[in-house]
């Protein structure tokens, strides 16, 4: 039996994390946030003053670091590097930029893709990232590419700061995600792009519930279809 994988890709702020987590819950699947893995390598590289272009040092770092996930009693998934909880440290704007930089290095991708495939091979996973439908699981049972207007994506990221945000701050976030998107879309290895067979979903004017329902219906229809083959 092929493992059942739902692949969710898209740029920053398109709603991937919230939607993927909720969809996984509804399906009774495991949720895997691959961006968190690139963020861990980015944060550790910055801590150790490793140049994001130093492929050799980054490869060594990947080889020496054991990344693991564990859910706390409230159901929040924590990410650990050799047992150290980095769940909060990886959520800063700097960590996002470091992640985007180290993720362009093929050796880093090779290490993390292997770990992602091992997690997905158990089956019953919703995996979120930039290259899940194109590279990590090209045979995924269902593939989605979530997108939203740049302005809406910036507004959502700014809202995650959980305080009043000024227009100037939204502009700043918009610039940061535009910079990151350009890097993620234009890198030579596994750039961000929809798989040919991905369902493209523009989430700009949709609520989270609407998007989750849309994906859930498509996944369950696909499962029913496969069961009759
Ligand atoms: O999804 P995120 O914002 O946490 O991802 C952080 C960075 O990691 C993103 O800018 C690009 C990189 N990334 C990637 O290259 N491939 C993935 N599958 C997931 C994330």
PDB file of C-alpha atoms and ligand atoms in Angstrom:
ATOM      1  CA  UNK A   1       0.000   0.000   0.000  1.00  0.00           C
ATOM      2  CA  UNK A   2       1.246   3.470  -0.908  1.00  0.00           C
ATOM      3  CA  UNK A   3       1.401   5.850   2.078  1.00  0.00           C
ATOM      4  CA  UNK A   4      -1.427   8.372   2.063  1.00  0.00           C
ATOM      5  CA  UNK A   5       0.096  11.850   1.803  1.00  0.00           C
ATOM      6  CA  UNK A   6      -1.656  15.179   1.357  1.00  0.00           C
ATOM      7  CA  UNK A   7       0.786  17.805   0.037  1.00  0.00           C
ATOM      8  CA  UNK A   8       0.183  21.488   0.722  1.00  0.00           C
ATOM      9  CA  UNK A   9       2.527  24.034  -0.840  1.00  0.00           C
ATOM     10  CA  UNK A  10       2.480  27.786  -1.290  1.00  0.00           C
ATOM     11  CA  UNK A  11       4.186  31.061  -0.371  1.00  0.00           C
ATOM     12  CA  UNK A  12       4.456  32.618   3.100  1.00  0.00           C
ATOM     13  CA  UNK A  13       1.175  33.809   4.593  1.00  0.00           C
ATOM     14  CA  UNK A  14      -1.090  31.868   2.220  1.00  0.00           C
ATOM     15  CA  UNK A  15      -2.700  30.080   5.177  1.00  0.00           C
ATOM     16  CA  UNK A  16      -0.836  26.770   4.824  1.00  0.00           C
ATOM     17  CA  UNK A  17      -0.046  26.145   8.491  1.00  0.00           C
ATOM     18  CA  UNK A  18      -3.481  26.781   9.966  1.00  0.00           C
ATOM     19  CA  UNK A  19      -5.250  24.966   7.146  1.00  0.00           C
ATOM     20  CA  UNK A  20      -2.840  22.000   7.176  1.00  0.00           C
ATOM     21  CA  UNK A  21      -3.090  21.587  10.956  1.00  0.00           C
ATOM     22  CA  UNK A  22      -6.884  21.641  10.906  1.00  0.00           C
ATOM     23  CA  UNK A  23      -7.164  19.408   7.879  1.00  0.00           C
ATOM     24  CA  UNK A  24      -4.858  16.870   9.543  1.00  0.00           C
ATOM     25  CA  UNK A  25      -7.012  16.977  12.681  1.00  0.00           C
ATOM     26  CA  UNK A  26     -10.206  16.329  10.700  1.00  0.00           C
ATOM     27  CA  UNK A  27      -8.654  13.480   8.753  1.00  0.00           C
ATOM     28  CA  UNK A  28      -6.967  11.991  11.824  1.00  0.00           C
ATOM     29  CA  UNK A  29      -3.610  12.422  10.064  1.00  0.00           C
ATOM     30  CA  UNK A  30      -0.217  13.549  11.336  1.00  0.00           C
ATOM     31  CA  UNK A  31       0.663  17.169  10.492  1.00  0.00           C
ATOM     32  CA  UNK A  32       4.246  17.825   9.313  1.00  0.00           C
ATOM     33  CA  UNK A  33       5.511  21.411   8.996  1.00  0.00           C
ATOM     34  CA  UNK A  34       8.625  21.172   6.796  1.00  0.00           C
ATOM     35  CA  UNK A  35       9.274  24.929   6.978  1.00  0.00           C
ATOM     36  CA  UNK A  36       9.947  24.440  10.706  1.00  0.00           C
ATOM     37  CA  UNK A  37      12.771  22.036   9.807  1.00  0.00           C
ATOM     38  CA  UNK A  38      14.444  24.610   7.513  1.00  0.00           C
ATOM     39  CA  UNK A  39      13.948  27.203  10.236  1.00  0.00           C
ATOM     40  CA  UNK A  40      15.755  24.978  12.786  1.00  0.00           C
ATOM     41  CA  UNK A  41      18.759  24.664  10.480  1.00  0.00           C
ATOM     42  CA  UNK A  42      18.621  28.433   9.836  1.00  0.00           C
ATOM     43  CA  UNK A  43      18.565  29.280  13.552  1.00  0.00           C
ATOM     44  CA  UNK A  44      21.376  26.858  14.422  1.00  0.00           C
ATOM     45  CA  UNK A  45      23.490  28.154  11.508  1.00  0.00           C
ATOM     46  CA  UNK A  46      23.017  31.745  12.695  1.00  0.00           C
ATOM     47  CA  UNK A  47      23.894  30.770  16.300  1.00  0.00           C
ATOM     48  CA  UNK A  48      27.103  29.176  15.093  1.00  0.00           C
ATOM     49  CA  UNK A  49      27.920  32.029  12.707  1.00  0.00           C
ATOM     50  CA  UNK A  50      27.845  29.713   9.718  1.00  0.00           C
ATOM     51  CA  UNK A  51      27.745  31.570   6.405  1.00  0.00           C
ATOM     52  CA  UNK A  52      24.487  30.618   4.591  1.00  0.00           C
ATOM     53  CA  UNK A  53      26.564  30.004   1.450  1.00  0.00           C
ATOM     54  CA  UNK A  54      28.957  27.597   3.185  1.00  0.00           C
ATOM     55  CA  UNK A  55      27.423  24.357   1.872  1.00  0.00           C
ATOM     56  CA  UNK A  56      30.024  22.156   3.557  1.00  0.00           C
ATOM     57  CA  UNK A  57      29.486  23.597   7.046  1.00  0.00           C
ATOM     58  CA  UNK A  58      25.702  23.472   6.572  1.00  0.00           C
ATOM     59  CA  UNK A  59      25.850  19.866   5.486  1.00  0.00           C
ATOM     60  CA  UNK A  60      27.873  19.003   8.586  1.00  0.00           C
ATOM     61  CA  UNK A  61      25.317  20.831  10.713  1.00  0.00           C
ATOM     62  CA  UNK A  62      22.461  18.841   9.129  1.00  0.00           C
ATOM     63  CA  UNK A  63      24.314  15.564   9.621  1.00  0.00           C
ATOM     64  CA  UNK A  64      25.017  16.320  13.291  1.00  0.00           C
ATOM     65  CA  UNK A  65      21.539  17.606  14.182  1.00  0.00           C
ATOM     66  CA  UNK A  66      18.654  15.350  15.084  1.00  0.00           C
ATOM     67  CA  UNK A  67      15.346  17.097  14.471  1.00  0.00           C
ATOM     68  CA  UNK A  68      12.239  15.717  16.154  1.00  0.00           C
ATOM     69  CA  UNK A  69       8.616  16.724  16.710  1.00  0.00           C
ATOM     70  CA  UNK A  70       6.482  16.164  19.795  1.00  0.00           C
ATOM     71  CA  UNK A  71       2.944  17.284  20.702  1.00  0.00           C
ATOM     72  CA  UNK A  72       2.323  18.906  24.090  1.00  0.00           C
ATOM     73  CA  UNK A  73      -0.847  18.161  26.131  1.00  0.00           C
ATOM     74  CA  UNK A  74      -2.607  21.173  24.512  1.00  0.00           C
ATOM     75  CA  UNK A  75      -2.008  19.648  21.103  1.00  0.00           C
ATOM     76  CA  UNK A  76       0.661  22.145  20.019  1.00  0.00           C
ATOM     77  CA  UNK A  77       3.485  20.542  18.060  1.00  0.00           C
ATOM     78  CA  UNK A  78       6.972  21.409  19.320  1.00  0.00           C
ATOM     79  CA  UNK A  79      10.138  21.010  17.289  1.00  0.00           C
ATOM     80  CA  UNK A  80      13.418  19.952  18.880  1.00  0.00           C
ATOM     81  CA  UNK A  81      17.044  19.974  17.755  1.00  0.00           C
ATOM     82  CA  UNK A  82      18.902  17.300  19.732  1.00  0.00           C
ATOM     83  CA  UNK A  83      16.275  17.546  22.455  1.00  0.00           C
ATOM     84  CA  UNK A  84      16.351  21.355  22.661  1.00  0.00           C
ATOM     85  CA  UNK A  85      12.943  22.973  22.134  1.00  0.00           C
ATOM     86  CA  UNK A  86      13.287  25.590  19.375  1.00  0.00           C
ATOM     87  CA  UNK A  87       9.550  26.069  18.737  1.00  0.00           C
ATOM     88  CA  UNK A  88       9.567  29.759  19.737  1.00  0.00           C
ATOM     89  CA  UNK A  89      13.064  30.621  18.507  1.00  0.00           C
ATOM     90  CA  UNK A  90      12.186  29.616  14.937  1.00  0.00           C
ATOM     91  CA  UNK A  91       9.165  31.946  14.736  1.00  0.00           C
ATOM     92  CA  UNK A  92      10.989  35.289  14.386  1.00  0.00           C
ATOM     93  CA  UNK A  93      11.240  37.246  11.101  1.00  0.00           C
ATOM     94  CA  UNK A  94      15.034  36.734  11.206  1.00  0.00           C
ATOM     95  CA  UNK A  95      14.596  32.959  11.490  1.00  0.00           C
ATOM     96  CA  UNK A  96      12.322  33.068   8.427  1.00  0.00           C
ATOM     97  CA  UNK A  97      15.012  34.828   6.392  1.00  0.00           C
ATOM     98  CA  UNK A  98      17.751  32.447   7.610  1.00  0.00           C
ATOM     99  CA  UNK A  99      15.534  29.488   6.731  1.00  0.00           C
ATOM    100  CA  UNK A 100      14.927  30.833   3.257  1.00  0.00           C
ATOM    101  CA  UNK A 101      18.695  31.291   2.757  1.00  0.00           C
ATOM    102  CA  UNK A 102      19.839  27.869   3.994  1.00  0.00           C
ATOM    103  CA  UNK A 103      16.980  26.203   2.106  1.00  0.00           C
ATOM    104  CA  UNK A 104      18.564  27.236  -1.206  1.00  0.00           C
ATOM    105  CA  UNK A 105      21.568  24.965  -0.461  1.00  0.00           C
ATOM    106  CA  UNK A 106      21.080  21.563  -2.183  1.00  0.00           C
ATOM    107  CA  UNK A 107      22.908  19.637   0.575  1.00  0.00           C
ATOM    108  CA  UNK A 108      20.520  21.020   3.188  1.00  0.00           C
ATOM    109  CA  UNK A 109      17.526  20.111   1.041  1.00  0.00           C
ATOM    110  CA  UNK A 110      18.830  16.578   0.469  1.00  0.00           C
ATOM    111  CA  UNK A 111      19.089  15.957   4.221  1.00  0.00           C
ATOM    112  CA  UNK A 112      15.725  17.399   5.120  1.00  0.00           C
ATOM    113  CA  UNK A 113      13.880  15.841   2.163  1.00  0.00           C
ATOM    114  CA  UNK A 114      15.150  12.400   3.257  1.00  0.00           C
ATOM    115  CA  UNK A 115      13.791  13.016   6.772  1.00  0.00           C
ATOM    116  CA  UNK A 116      10.477  14.291   5.376  1.00  0.00           C
ATOM    117  CA  UNK A 117      10.082  11.196   3.205  1.00  0.00           C
ATOM    118  CA  UNK A 118      10.758   8.996   6.238  1.00  0.00           C
ATOM    119  CA  UNK A 119       8.035  10.847   8.178  1.00  0.00           C
ATOM    120  CA  UNK A 120       5.593  10.555   5.258  1.00  0.00           C
ATOM    121  CA  UNK A 121       6.334   6.922   4.520  1.00  0.00           C
ATOM    122  CA  UNK A 122       4.373   5.965   7.625  1.00  0.00           C
ATOM    123  CA  UNK A 123       1.309   7.298   5.785  1.00  0.00           C
ATOM    124  CA  UNK A 124      -1.620   9.372   6.978  1.00  0.00           C
ATOM    125  CA  UNK A 125       0.161  12.732   6.849  1.00  0.00           C
ATOM    126  CA  UNK A 126      -0.619  16.255   5.791  1.00  0.00           C
ATOM    127  CA  UNK A 127       2.737  17.771   4.861  1.00  0.00           C
ATOM    128  CA  UNK A 128       3.156  21.472   4.288  1.00  0.00           C
ATOM    129  CA  UNK A 129       6.021  23.306   2.548  1.00  0.00           C
ATOM    130  CA  UNK A 130       7.236  24.630  -0.801  1.00  0.00           C
ATOM    131  CA  UNK A 131       8.198  21.470  -2.714  1.00  0.00           C
ATOM    132  CA  UNK A 132       6.095  18.696  -1.192  1.00  0.00           C
ATOM    133  CA  UNK A 133       3.991  18.040  -4.300  1.00  0.00           C
ATOM    134  CA  UNK A 134       6.866  18.604  -6.728  1.00  0.00           C
ATOM    135  CA  UNK A 135       9.848  16.906  -5.042  1.00  0.00           C
ATOM    136  CA  UNK A 136       9.227  15.290  -1.664  1.00  0.00           C
ATOM    137  CA  UNK A 137       6.056  13.336  -2.562  1.00  0.00           C
ATOM    138  CA  UNK A 138       5.400  13.655  -6.312  1.00  0.00           C
ATOM    139  CA  UNK A 139       2.957  10.711  -5.926  1.00  0.00           C
ATOM    140  CA  UNK A 140       0.975  12.344  -3.104  1.00  0.00           C
ATOM    141  CA  UNK A 141      -2.669  11.312  -3.058  1.00  0.00           C
ATOM    142  CA  UNK A 142      -3.821  14.943  -3.098  1.00  0.00           C
ATOM    143  CA  UNK A 143      -1.847  18.124  -3.803  1.00  0.00           C
ATOM    144  CA  UNK A 144      -2.832  21.697  -3.106  1.00  0.00           C
ATOM    145  CA  UNK A 145      -1.162  25.018  -3.817  1.00  0.00           C
ATOM    146  CA  UNK A 146      -2.492  27.740  -1.511  1.00  0.00           C
ATOM    147  CA  UNK A 147      -1.996  31.349  -2.515  1.00  0.00           C
ATOM    148  CA  UNK A 148      -3.298  34.805  -1.588  1.00  0.00           C
ATOM    149  CA  UNK A 149      -2.651  38.368  -2.684  1.00  0.00           C
ATOM    150  CA  UNK A 150       0.661  39.839  -1.400  1.00  0.00           C
ATOM    151  CA  UNK A 151      -1.238  42.438   0.638  1.00  0.00           C
ATOM    152  CA  UNK A 152      -3.434  39.802   2.347  1.00  0.00           C
ATOM    153  CA  UNK A 153      -0.450  37.564   3.059  1.00  0.00           C
ATOM    154  CA  UNK A 154       1.373  40.501   4.710  1.00  0.00           C
ATOM    155  CA  UNK A 155      -1.722  41.359   6.742  1.00  0.00           C
ATOM    156  CA  UNK A 156      -1.988  37.766   8.035  1.00  0.00           C
ATOM    157  CA  UNK A 157       1.679  37.563   8.981  1.00  0.00           C
ATOM    158  CA  UNK A 158       1.459  40.927  10.762  1.00  0.00           C
ATOM    159  CA  UNK A 159      -1.659  39.735  12.634  1.00  0.00           C
ATOM    160  CA  UNK A 160       0.395  36.828  14.017  1.00  0.00           C
ATOM    161  CA  UNK A 161       2.291  39.399  16.107  1.00  0.00           C
ATOM    162  CA  UNK A 162      -0.834  39.488  18.342  1.00  0.00           C
ATOM    163  CA  UNK A 163      -0.877  43.255  18.878  1.00  0.00           C
ATOM    164  CA  UNK A 164      -2.025  46.389  17.142  1.00  0.00           C
ATOM    165  CA  UNK A 165       0.044  46.804  13.954  1.00  0.00           C
ATOM    166  CA  UNK A 166       0.545  50.018  12.044  1.00  0.00           C
ATOM    167  CA  UNK A 167       0.264  50.451   8.298  1.00  0.00           C
ATOM    168  CA  UNK A 168       4.061  50.945   8.219  1.00  0.00           C
ATOM    169  CA  UNK A 169       4.588  47.580   9.933  1.00  0.00           C
ATOM    170  CA  UNK A 170       2.354  45.834   7.402  1.00  0.00           C
ATOM    171  CA  UNK A 171       4.442  47.438   4.643  1.00  0.00           C
ATOM    172  CA  UNK A 172       7.619  46.179   6.341  1.00  0.00           C
ATOM    173  CA  UNK A 173       6.225  42.623   6.573  1.00  0.00           C
ATOM    174  CA  UNK A 174       5.127  42.856   2.916  1.00  0.00           C
ATOM    175  CA  UNK A 175       8.704  43.733   1.919  1.00  0.00           C
ATOM    176  CA  UNK A 176      10.118  40.840   3.977  1.00  0.00           C
ATOM    177  CA  UNK A 177       7.800  38.233   2.505  1.00  0.00           C
ATOM    178  CA  UNK A 178       8.302  39.592  -1.025  1.00  0.00           C
ATOM    179  CA  UNK A 179      12.066  39.206  -0.550  1.00  0.00           C
ATOM    180  CA  UNK A 180      11.652  35.667   0.758  1.00  0.00           C
ATOM    181  CA  UNK A 181       9.201  34.661  -1.977  1.00  0.00           C
ATOM    182  CA  UNK A 182      11.524  35.937  -4.694  1.00  0.00           C
ATOM    183  CA  UNK A 183      14.359  33.840  -3.240  1.00  0.00           C
ATOM    184  CA  UNK A 184      12.137  30.752  -2.762  1.00  0.00           C
ATOM    185  CA  UNK A 185      10.676  30.983  -6.284  1.00  0.00           C
ATOM    186  CA  UNK A 186      13.925  31.651  -8.123  1.00  0.00           C
ATOM    187  CA  UNK A 187      16.369  29.265  -6.477  1.00  0.00           C
ATOM    188  CA  UNK A 188      17.865  26.574  -8.707  1.00  0.00           C
ATOM    189  CA  UNK A 189      16.882  23.614  -6.496  1.00  0.00           C
ATOM    190  CA  UNK A 190      13.248  22.732  -5.791  1.00  0.00           C
ATOM    191  CA  UNK A 191      11.884  26.266  -6.275  1.00  0.00           C
ATOM    192  CA  UNK A 192       8.439  27.173  -4.989  1.00  0.00           C
ATOM    193  CA  UNK A 193       5.942  26.382  -7.751  1.00  0.00           C
ATOM    194  CA  UNK A 194       2.672  24.496  -8.064  1.00  0.00           C
ATOM    195  CA  UNK A 195       2.918  20.852  -9.158  1.00  0.00           C
ATOM    196  CA  UNK A 196       1.207  20.315 -12.522  1.00  0.00           C
ATOM    197  CA  UNK A 197      -1.473  18.229 -10.819  1.00  0.00           C
ATOM    198  CA  UNK A 198      -1.972  20.464  -7.762  1.00  0.00           C
ATOM    199  CA  UNK A 199      -5.323  22.090  -7.031  1.00  0.00           C
ATOM    200  CA  UNK A 200      -4.691  25.851  -6.921  1.00  0.00           C
ATOM    201  CA  UNK A 201      -6.631  27.616  -4.162  1.00  0.00           C
ATOM    202  CA  UNK A 202      -6.710  31.399  -3.838  1.00  0.00           C
ATOM    203  CA  UNK A 203      -7.458  31.978  -0.137  1.00  0.00           C
ATOM    204  CA  UNK A 204      -7.548  35.819  -0.297  1.00  0.00           C
ATOM    205  CA  UNK A 205     -11.298  36.134   0.237  1.00  0.00           C
ATOM    206  CA  UNK A 206     -11.941  32.791   1.927  1.00  0.00           C
ATOM    207  CA  UNK A 207     -12.221  31.983   5.618  1.00  0.00           C
ATOM    208  CA  UNK A 208     -10.055  29.256   7.147  1.00  0.00           C
ATOM    209  CA  UNK A 209     -13.145  27.069   7.611  1.00  0.00           C
ATOM    210  CA  UNK A 210     -14.048  27.431   3.943  1.00  0.00           C
ATOM    211  CA  UNK A 211     -10.579  26.446   2.782  1.00  0.00           C
ATOM    212  CA  UNK A 212     -10.393  23.478   5.171  1.00  0.00           C
ATOM    213  CA  UNK A 213     -13.813  22.273   3.997  1.00  0.00           C
ATOM    214  CA  UNK A 214     -12.845  22.610   0.337  1.00  0.00           C
ATOM    215  CA  UNK A 215      -9.657  20.581   0.843  1.00  0.00           C
ATOM    216  CA  UNK A 216     -11.391  18.032   3.049  1.00  0.00           C
ATOM    217  CA  UNK A 217     -14.061  17.405   0.404  1.00  0.00           C
ATOM    218  CA  UNK A 218     -11.457  16.930  -2.314  1.00  0.00           C
ATOM    219  CA  UNK A 219      -9.368  14.558  -0.175  1.00  0.00           C
ATOM    220  CA  UNK A 220     -12.336  12.428   0.880  1.00  0.00           C
ATOM    221  CA  UNK A 221     -13.629  12.270  -2.717  1.00  0.00           C
ATOM    222  CA  UNK A 222     -10.159  11.180  -3.884  1.00  0.00           C
ATOM    223  CA  UNK A 223      -9.981   8.511  -1.165  1.00  0.00           C
ATOM    224  CA  UNK A 224     -13.412   7.168  -2.121  1.00  0.00           C
ATOM    225  CA  UNK A 225     -12.353   7.098  -5.773  1.00  0.00           C
ATOM    226  CA  UNK A 226      -9.136   5.209  -4.958  1.00  0.00           C
ATOM    227  CA  UNK A 227     -11.044   2.697  -2.808  1.00  0.00           C
ATOM    228  CA  UNK A 228     -13.140   1.671  -5.817  1.00  0.00           C
ATOM    229  CA  UNK A 229     -10.142   1.030  -8.078  1.00  0.00           C
TER     230      UNK A 229
HETATM  231  O1  LIG B   1       6.856  27.782   5.682  1.00  0.00           O
HETATM  232  P1  LIG B   1       7.891  28.638   6.407  1.00  0.00           P
HETATM  233  O2  LIG B   1       7.622  30.107   6.271  1.00  0.00           O
HETATM  234  O3  LIG B   1       8.067  28.235   7.824  1.00  0.00           O
HETATM  235  O4  LIG B   1       9.278  28.316   5.647  1.00  0.00           O
HETATM  236  C1  LIG B   1      10.477  28.973   5.962  1.00  0.00           C
HETATM  237  C2  LIG B   1      11.418  28.920   4.760  1.00  0.00           C
HETATM  238  O5  LIG B   1      11.845  27.571   4.557  1.00  0.00           O
HETATM  239  C3  LIG B   1      10.827  29.351   3.429  1.00  0.00           C
HETATM  240  O6  LIG B   1      11.072  30.727   3.168  1.00  0.00           O
HETATM  241  C4  LIG B   1      11.495  28.477   2.409  1.00  0.00           C
HETATM  242  C5  LIG B   1      11.957  27.274   3.172  1.00  0.00           C
HETATM  243  N1  LIG B   1      11.198  26.041   2.866  1.00  0.00           N
HETATM  244  C6  LIG B   1      11.584  25.322   1.768  1.00  0.00           C
HETATM  245  O7  LIG B   1      12.480  25.735   1.047  1.00  0.00           O
HETATM  246  N2  LIG B   1      10.987  24.133   1.498  1.00  0.00           N
HETATM  247  C7  LIG B   1       9.988  23.674   2.257  1.00  0.00           C
HETATM  248  N3  LIG B   1       9.423  22.491   1.955  1.00  0.00           N
HETATM  249  C8  LIG B   1       9.550  24.423   3.374  1.00  0.00           C
HETATM  250  C9  LIG B   1      10.169  25.636   3.648  1.00  0.00           C
END
